[in-house]
Amino acid sequence: MIEYFLKFSAIFFACLFKFIAGPVLGAAAGYGIFEIVLVTVGGMMTSVVFVTYLGNWFKSHWTLTVKKKRFTKRKRRIVQLWQKFGIIGIAVCTPLFLTPIGGTIIMVAFNVKKEKILFSMLISGLVWAFLMGLSIDWILSFTVFQKLLG
């Protein structure tokens, strides 16, 4: 039981920073789809809640004056994504291309309401965790991978 808790906690901690860690490490640990979705979305949403509330506090209490290049290629892509698809675009892209922290910081920077951030990230996390968990399970069911894994 303690071994299960330690594995779950380690995967949960990895999901705080990188979404794909949940489905990959969950499958490697032998978890079922429900456990994979639970640990992945749980880790992601913990960091989303933390950054959402801390981000607003940070914006209101601190001012950073760092001279940086204002418009980089990456920033332009984020702004284009925001202008084209809004909250949904950022939420959908967060598990695939951004980290849970990165996607939340972008939404906080665009002054999205906390409830909308939490809801959109939860739905996106659930859908992507389920799809990734099932696809990894499906890929591992091929005989080639079963022979490699023993």
XYZ file of N, CA and C in Angstrom:
450
model
N 0.818 -1.195 0.000
C 0.000 0.000 0.000
C 0.866 1.264 0.000
N 1.935 1.252 0.798
C 2.817 2.416 0.856
C 3.540 2.609 -0.479
N 3.870 1.496 -1.148
C 4.525 1.576 -2.453
C 3.591 2.229 -3.474
N 2.314 1.872 -3.437
C 1.322 2.462 -4.339
C 1.219 3.965 -4.091
N 1.154 4.352 -2.829
C 1.055 5.764 -2.471
C 2.285 6.540 -2.931
N 3.467 5.978 -2.786
C 4.685 6.651 -3.219
C 4.724 6.821 -4.730
N 4.337 5.766 -5.467
C 4.276 5.865 -6.933
C 3.280 6.937 -7.351
N 2.091 6.874 -6.746
C 1.037 7.830 -7.078
C 1.505 9.256 -6.797
N 2.144 9.456 -5.653
C 2.634 10.788 -5.275
C 3.711 11.284 -6.225
N 4.605 10.401 -6.637
C 5.672 10.797 -7.567
C 5.091 11.191 -8.924
N 4.126 10.425 -9.406
C 3.499 10.752 -10.692
C 2.693 12.044 -10.561
N 1.984 12.198 -9.460
C 1.222 13.419 -9.179
C 2.153 14.630 -9.209
N 3.296 14.528 -8.543
C 4.264 15.624 -8.499
C 4.782 15.958 -9.897
N 5.045 14.938 -10.704
C 5.511 15.178 -12.073
C 4.441 15.898 -12.891
N 3.175 15.577 -12.642
C 2.068 16.196 -13.385
C 1.856 17.655 -13.010
N 2.393 18.082 -11.887
C 2.324 19.496 -11.538
C 3.039 20.337 -12.581
N 4.074 19.773 -13.187
C 4.910 20.527 -14.101
C 4.778 20.104 -15.560
N 4.471 18.853 -15.809
C 4.368 18.369 -17.187
C 3.218 17.389 -17.298
N 2.253 17.711 -18.112
C 1.022 16.934 -18.230
C 1.261 15.523 -18.746
N 2.089 15.367 -19.749
C 2.298 14.066 -20.401
C 2.895 13.041 -19.444
N 3.499 13.507 -18.361
C 4.087 12.580 -17.389
C 3.034 11.660 -16.784
N 1.817 12.135 -16.606
C 0.763 11.331 -16.011
C 0.411 10.093 -16.810
N 0.019 10.265 -18.079
C -0.313 9.078 -18.870
C 0.871 8.136 -19.088
N 2.040 8.684 -19.322
C 3.205 7.833 -19.589
C 3.634 7.083 -18.330
N 3.832 7.794 -17.238
C 4.272 7.149 -16.004
C 3.169 6.285 -15.391
N 1.918 6.707 -15.562
C 0.802 5.907 -15.068
C 0.715 4.569 -15.777
N 0.901 4.574 -17.091
C 0.902 3.320 -17.853
C 2.098 2.465 -17.450
N 3.244 3.109 -17.240
C 4.435 2.363 -16.829
C 4.253 1.741 -15.437
N 3.482 2.407 -14.586
C 3.233 1.880 -13.240
C 2.144 0.812 -13.236
N 1.511 0.607 -14.383
C 0.473 -0.414 -14.480
C -0.902 0.069 -14.047
N -1.119 1.368 -14.048
C -2.401 1.925 -13.650
C -3.441 1.715 -14.738
N -4.691 1.643 -14.337
C -5.805 1.608 -15.267
C -6.130 3.018 -15.722
N -7.056 3.141 -16.654
C -7.380 4.447 -17.227
C -7.923 5.412 -16.167
N -8.732 4.911 -15.240
C -9.281 5.783 -14.201
C -8.166 6.359 -13.321
N -7.210 5.537 -12.946
C -6.101 6.011 -12.110
C -5.218 6.989 -12.875
N -5.008 6.722 -14.159
C -4.201 7.632 -14.982
C -4.860 8.997 -15.075
N -6.159 9.014 -15.354
C -6.878 10.285 -15.454
C -6.870 11.003 -14.103
N -7.085 10.279 -13.028
C -7.113 10.878 -11.694
C -5.784 11.525 -11.324
N -4.688 10.813 -11.497
C -3.387 11.359 -11.112
C -2.969 12.503 -12.039
N -3.261 12.388 -13.326
C -2.868 13.417 -14.284
C -3.642 14.705 -14.063
N -4.958 14.595 -14.009
C -5.789 15.782 -13.828
C -5.608 16.357 -12.427
N -5.425 15.501 -11.441
C -5.186 15.987 -10.086
C -3.920 16.829 -9.997
N -2.845 16.341 -10.590
C -1.598 17.106 -10.584
C -1.703 18.396 -11.365
N -2.310 18.301 -12.538
C -2.466 19.495 -13.373
C -3.312 20.548 -12.658
N -4.444 20.135 -12.119
C -5.353 21.099 -11.503
C -4.784 21.687 -10.208
N -3.945 20.948 -9.521
C -3.298 21.508 -8.333
C -2.430 22.694 -8.724
N -1.634 22.528 -9.780
C -0.792 23.650 -10.204
C -1.629 24.766 -10.814
N -2.711 24.431 -11.510
C -3.582 25.459 -12.094
C -4.216 26.304 -10.982
N -4.744 25.666 -9.956
C -5.355 26.406 -8.848
C -4.306 27.274 -8.153
N -3.159 26.693 -7.890
C -2.092 27.430 -7.216
C -1.672 28.658 -8.017
N -1.410 28.476 -9.308
C -0.940 29.589 -10.151
C -2.054 30.606 -10.373
N -3.295 30.156 -10.498
C -4.408 31.084 -10.704
C -4.525 32.059 -9.542
N -4.536 31.544 -8.350
C -4.697 32.423 -7.190
C -3.411 33.155 -6.836
N -2.269 32.488 -6.946
C -1.003 33.149 -6.667
C -0.670 34.165 -7.756
N -1.028 33.842 -9.007
C -0.745 34.749 -10.118
C -1.447 36.083 -9.978
N -2.710 36.060 -9.592
C -3.436 37.318 -9.378
C -2.846 38.098 -8.217
N -2.472 37.395 -7.142
C -1.845 38.067 -6.013
C -0.510 38.662 -6.436
N 0.264 37.897 -7.182
C 1.581 38.356 -7.627
C 1.452 39.592 -8.510
N 0.482 39.572 -9.436
C 0.270 40.724 -10.319
C -0.125 41.971 -9.545
N -0.910 41.807 -8.481
C -1.384 42.974 -7.747
C -0.374 43.510 -6.736
N 0.562 42.687 -6.281
C 1.495 43.119 -5.243
C 2.930 43.357 -5.725
N 3.240 42.916 -6.900
C 4.607 43.051 -7.381
C 4.605 43.679 -8.773
N 5.625 44.481 -9.006
C 5.827 44.990 -10.358
C 7.247 44.620 -10.763
N 7.338 43.964 -11.862
C 8.642 43.569 -12.369
C 9.032 44.504 -13.505
N 10.227 45.018 -13.425
C 10.734 45.850 -14.505
C 11.962 45.169 -15.077
N 11.700 44.337 -16.033
C 12.775 43.622 -16.695
C 12.769 44.038 -18.148
N 13.912 44.484 -18.627
C 13.994 44.869 -20.034
C 14.228 43.613 -20.861
N 13.221 43.274 -21.611
C 13.308 42.116 -22.482
C 12.825 42.513 -23.858
N 13.164 41.700 -24.787
C 12.637 41.871 -26.119
C 11.125 41.720 -26.021
N 10.378 42.707 -26.446
C 8.927 42.698 -26.231
C 8.219 41.617 -27.044
N 8.518 41.511 -28.302
C 7.801 40.567 -29.144
C 8.752 39.536 -29.723
N 8.699 38.382 -29.150
C 9.475 37.275 -29.675
C 8.544 36.423 -30.535
N 9.119 35.485 -31.232
C 8.315 34.601 -32.080
C 7.306 33.820 -31.233
N 7.745 33.344 -30.087
C 6.864 32.573 -29.200
C 5.712 33.430 -28.677
N 6.020 34.662 -28.259
C 4.968 35.546 -27.758
C 3.960 35.878 -28.850
N 4.430 36.060 -30.062
C 3.518 36.331 -31.177
C 2.571 35.157 -31.413
N 3.105 33.944 -31.331
C 2.255 32.759 -31.514
C 1.197 32.659 -30.424
N 1.581 32.955 -29.194
C 0.631 32.904 -28.084
C -0.467 33.945 -28.282
N -0.094 35.158 -28.679
C -1.084 36.207 -28.910
C -1.996 35.834 -30.076
N -1.440 35.272 -31.147
C -2.266 34.832 -32.276
C -3.233 33.736 -31.853
N -2.752 32.794 -31.078
C -3.615 31.723 -30.567
C -4.729 32.315 -29.711
N -4.388 33.262 -28.863
C -5.379 33.900 -28.006
C -6.416 34.653 -28.844
N -5.955 35.416 -29.842
C -6.876 36.190 -30.666
C -7.791 35.294 -31.499
N -7.275 34.179 -31.947
C -8.062 33.290 -32.790
C -9.026 32.426 -31.995
N -8.570 31.836 -30.886
C -9.362 30.841 -30.171
C -9.693 31.194 -28.725
N -9.046 32.180 -28.139
C -9.356 32.615 -26.783
C -9.011 31.585 -25.720
N -9.859 31.533 -24.702
C -9.640 30.659 -23.551
C -9.568 29.197 -23.981
N -10.459 28.812 -24.874
C -10.510 27.413 -25.319
C -9.208 27.017 -26.007
N -8.671 27.877 -26.827
C -7.419 27.573 -27.524
C -6.261 27.363 -26.576
N -6.148 28.218 -25.588
C -5.068 28.075 -24.609
C -5.277 26.805 -23.787
N -6.523 26.551 -23.369
C -6.813 25.361 -22.553
C -6.526 24.079 -23.327
N -6.883 24.046 -24.601
C -6.654 22.844 -25.414
C -5.162 22.634 -25.661
N -4.427 23.702 -25.860
C -2.996 23.585 -26.155
C -2.137 23.356 -24.912
N -2.654 23.673 -23.752
C -1.856 23.547 -22.533
C -1.313 22.134 -22.317
N -2.122 21.082 -22.349
C -1.557 19.743 -22.119
C -0.609 19.284 -23.223
N -0.808 19.775 -24.431
C 0.007 19.306 -25.540
C 1.322 20.065 -25.691
N 1.269 21.367 -25.630
C 2.445 22.178 -25.964
C 2.972 23.007 -24.800
N 2.111 23.371 -23.896
C 2.512 24.194 -22.757
C 2.544 23.317 -21.507
N 2.969 23.862 -20.431
C 2.858 23.161 -19.151
C 1.603 23.672 -18.470
N 1.081 22.954 -17.474
C -0.080 23.491 -16.746
C 0.195 24.885 -16.165
N 1.407 25.094 -15.719
C 1.770 26.399 -15.171
C 1.809 27.449 -16.280
N 2.395 27.099 -17.411
C 2.502 28.045 -18.527
C 1.154 28.471 -19.076
N 0.269 27.511 -19.286
C -1.061 27.836 -19.793
C -1.844 28.710 -18.824
N -1.692 28.432 -17.544
C -2.399 29.224 -16.538
C -1.835 30.632 -16.462
N -0.527 30.765 -16.552
C 0.088 32.103 -16.527
C -0.407 32.931 -17.702
N -0.535 32.315 -18.866
C -1.042 33.042 -20.036
C -2.465 33.529 -19.788
N -3.311 32.649 -19.244
C -4.697 33.057 -18.976
C -4.768 34.153 -17.918
N -3.947 34.045 -16.890
C -3.918 35.084 -15.860
C -3.436 36.398 -16.464
N -2.448 36.334 -17.354
C -1.928 37.537 -17.998
C -2.994 38.220 -18.864
N -3.903 37.430 -19.446
C -4.984 37.989 -20.253
C -6.228 38.307 -19.409
N -6.090 38.294 -18.097
C -7.146 38.666 -17.154
C -8.429 37.848 -17.303
N -8.283 36.553 -17.486
C -9.432 35.663 -17.553
C -9.931 35.429 -16.124
N -11.248 35.355 -15.950
C -11.811 35.117 -14.621
C -11.353 33.755 -14.094
N -11.154 33.692 -12.783
C -10.648 32.471 -12.137
C -11.525 31.262 -12.429
N -12.833 31.438 -12.369
C -13.746 30.323 -12.597
C -13.599 29.772 -14.017
N -13.420 30.675 -14.970
C -13.260 30.243 -16.364
C -11.937 29.509 -16.563
N -10.898 29.980 -15.898
C -9.607 29.305 -15.991
C -9.734 27.886 -15.445
N -10.289 27.781 -14.250
C -10.401 26.475 -13.605
C -11.281 25.520 -14.406
N -12.415 25.995 -14.885
C -13.335 25.133 -15.626
C -12.738 24.690 -16.961
N -12.182 25.631 -17.714
C -11.640 25.275 -19.035
C -10.440 24.342 -18.916
N -9.594 24.577 -17.928
C -8.443 23.702 -17.747
C -8.868 22.328 -17.245
N -9.895 22.253 -16.417
C -10.393 20.970 -15.936
C -10.949 20.137 -17.095
N -11.780 20.738 -17.917
C -12.356 20.011 -19.052
C -11.263 19.575 -20.013
N -10.344 20.471 -20.330
C -9.242 20.126 -21.225
C -8.378 19.012 -20.642
N -8.076 19.116 -19.360
C -7.268 18.089 -18.703
C -7.944 16.731 -18.704
N -9.245 16.703 -18.413
C -9.982 15.439 -18.417
C -9.978 14.789 -19.798
N -10.275 15.590 -20.820
C -10.331 15.053 -22.184
C -8.964 14.539 -22.623
N -7.924 15.367 -22.440
C -6.597 14.951 -22.900
C -6.035 13.789 -22.079
N -6.265 13.769 -20.786
C -5.775 12.651 -19.960
C -6.443 11.351 -20.391
N -7.736 11.407 -20.645
C -8.468 10.224 -21.093
C -7.959 9.768 -22.458
N -7.821 10.700 -23.410
C -7.349 10.336 -24.750
C -5.911 9.813 -24.729
N -5.051 10.486 -24.005
C -3.651 10.042 -23.940
C -3.523 8.711 -23.204
N -4.266 8.565 -22.124
C -4.228 7.308 -21.377
C -4.691 6.139 -22.224
N -5.787 6.329 -22.953
C -6.287 5.261 -23.827
C -5.336 4.976 -24.985
N -4.772 6.020 -25.569
C -3.880 5.800 -26.710
C -2.589 5.111 -26.282
N -2.049 5.445 -25.123
C -0.842 4.768 -24.636
C -1.159 3.313 -24.331
N -2.317 3.077 -23.727
C -2.752 1.708 -23.442
C -2.926 0.913 -24.739
N -3.486 1.554 -25.744
C -3.697 0.912 -27.050
C -2.359 0.597 -27.724
N -1.439 1.549 -27.684
C -0.115 1.341 -28.298
C 0.622 0.201 -27.596
N 0.539 0.164 -26.279
C 1.229 -0.890 -25.533
C 0.602 -2.269 -25.725
N -0.603 -2.322 -26.291
C -1.247 -3.612 -26.523
C -0.725 -4.309 -27.780
N 0.040 -3.596 -28.609
C 0.625 -4.237 -29.794
C 1.637 -5.276 -29.371
N 1.679 -6.366 -30.090
C 2.574 -7.478 -29.733
C 4.046 -7.065 -29.767
N 4.376 -6.156 -30.653
C 5.781 -5.704 -30.745
C 6.207 -5.092 -29.410
N 5.370 -4.232 -28.851
C 5.707 -3.580 -27.587
C 5.624 -4.556 -26.410
N 4.699 -5.492 -26.486
C 4.594 -6.482 -25.423
C 5.851 -7.353 -25.358
N 6.411 -7.689 -26.528
C 7.649 -8.474 -26.559
C 8.822 -7.638 -26.017
N 8.848 -6.361 -26.360
C 9.930 -5.500 -25.867
C 9.865 -5.324 -24.354
N 8.654 -5.183 -23.845
C 8.480 -4.934 -22.412
C 8.515 -6.207 -21.578
N 8.442 -7.334 -22.236
C 8.550 -8.613 -21.523
C 7.245 -9.118 -21.149
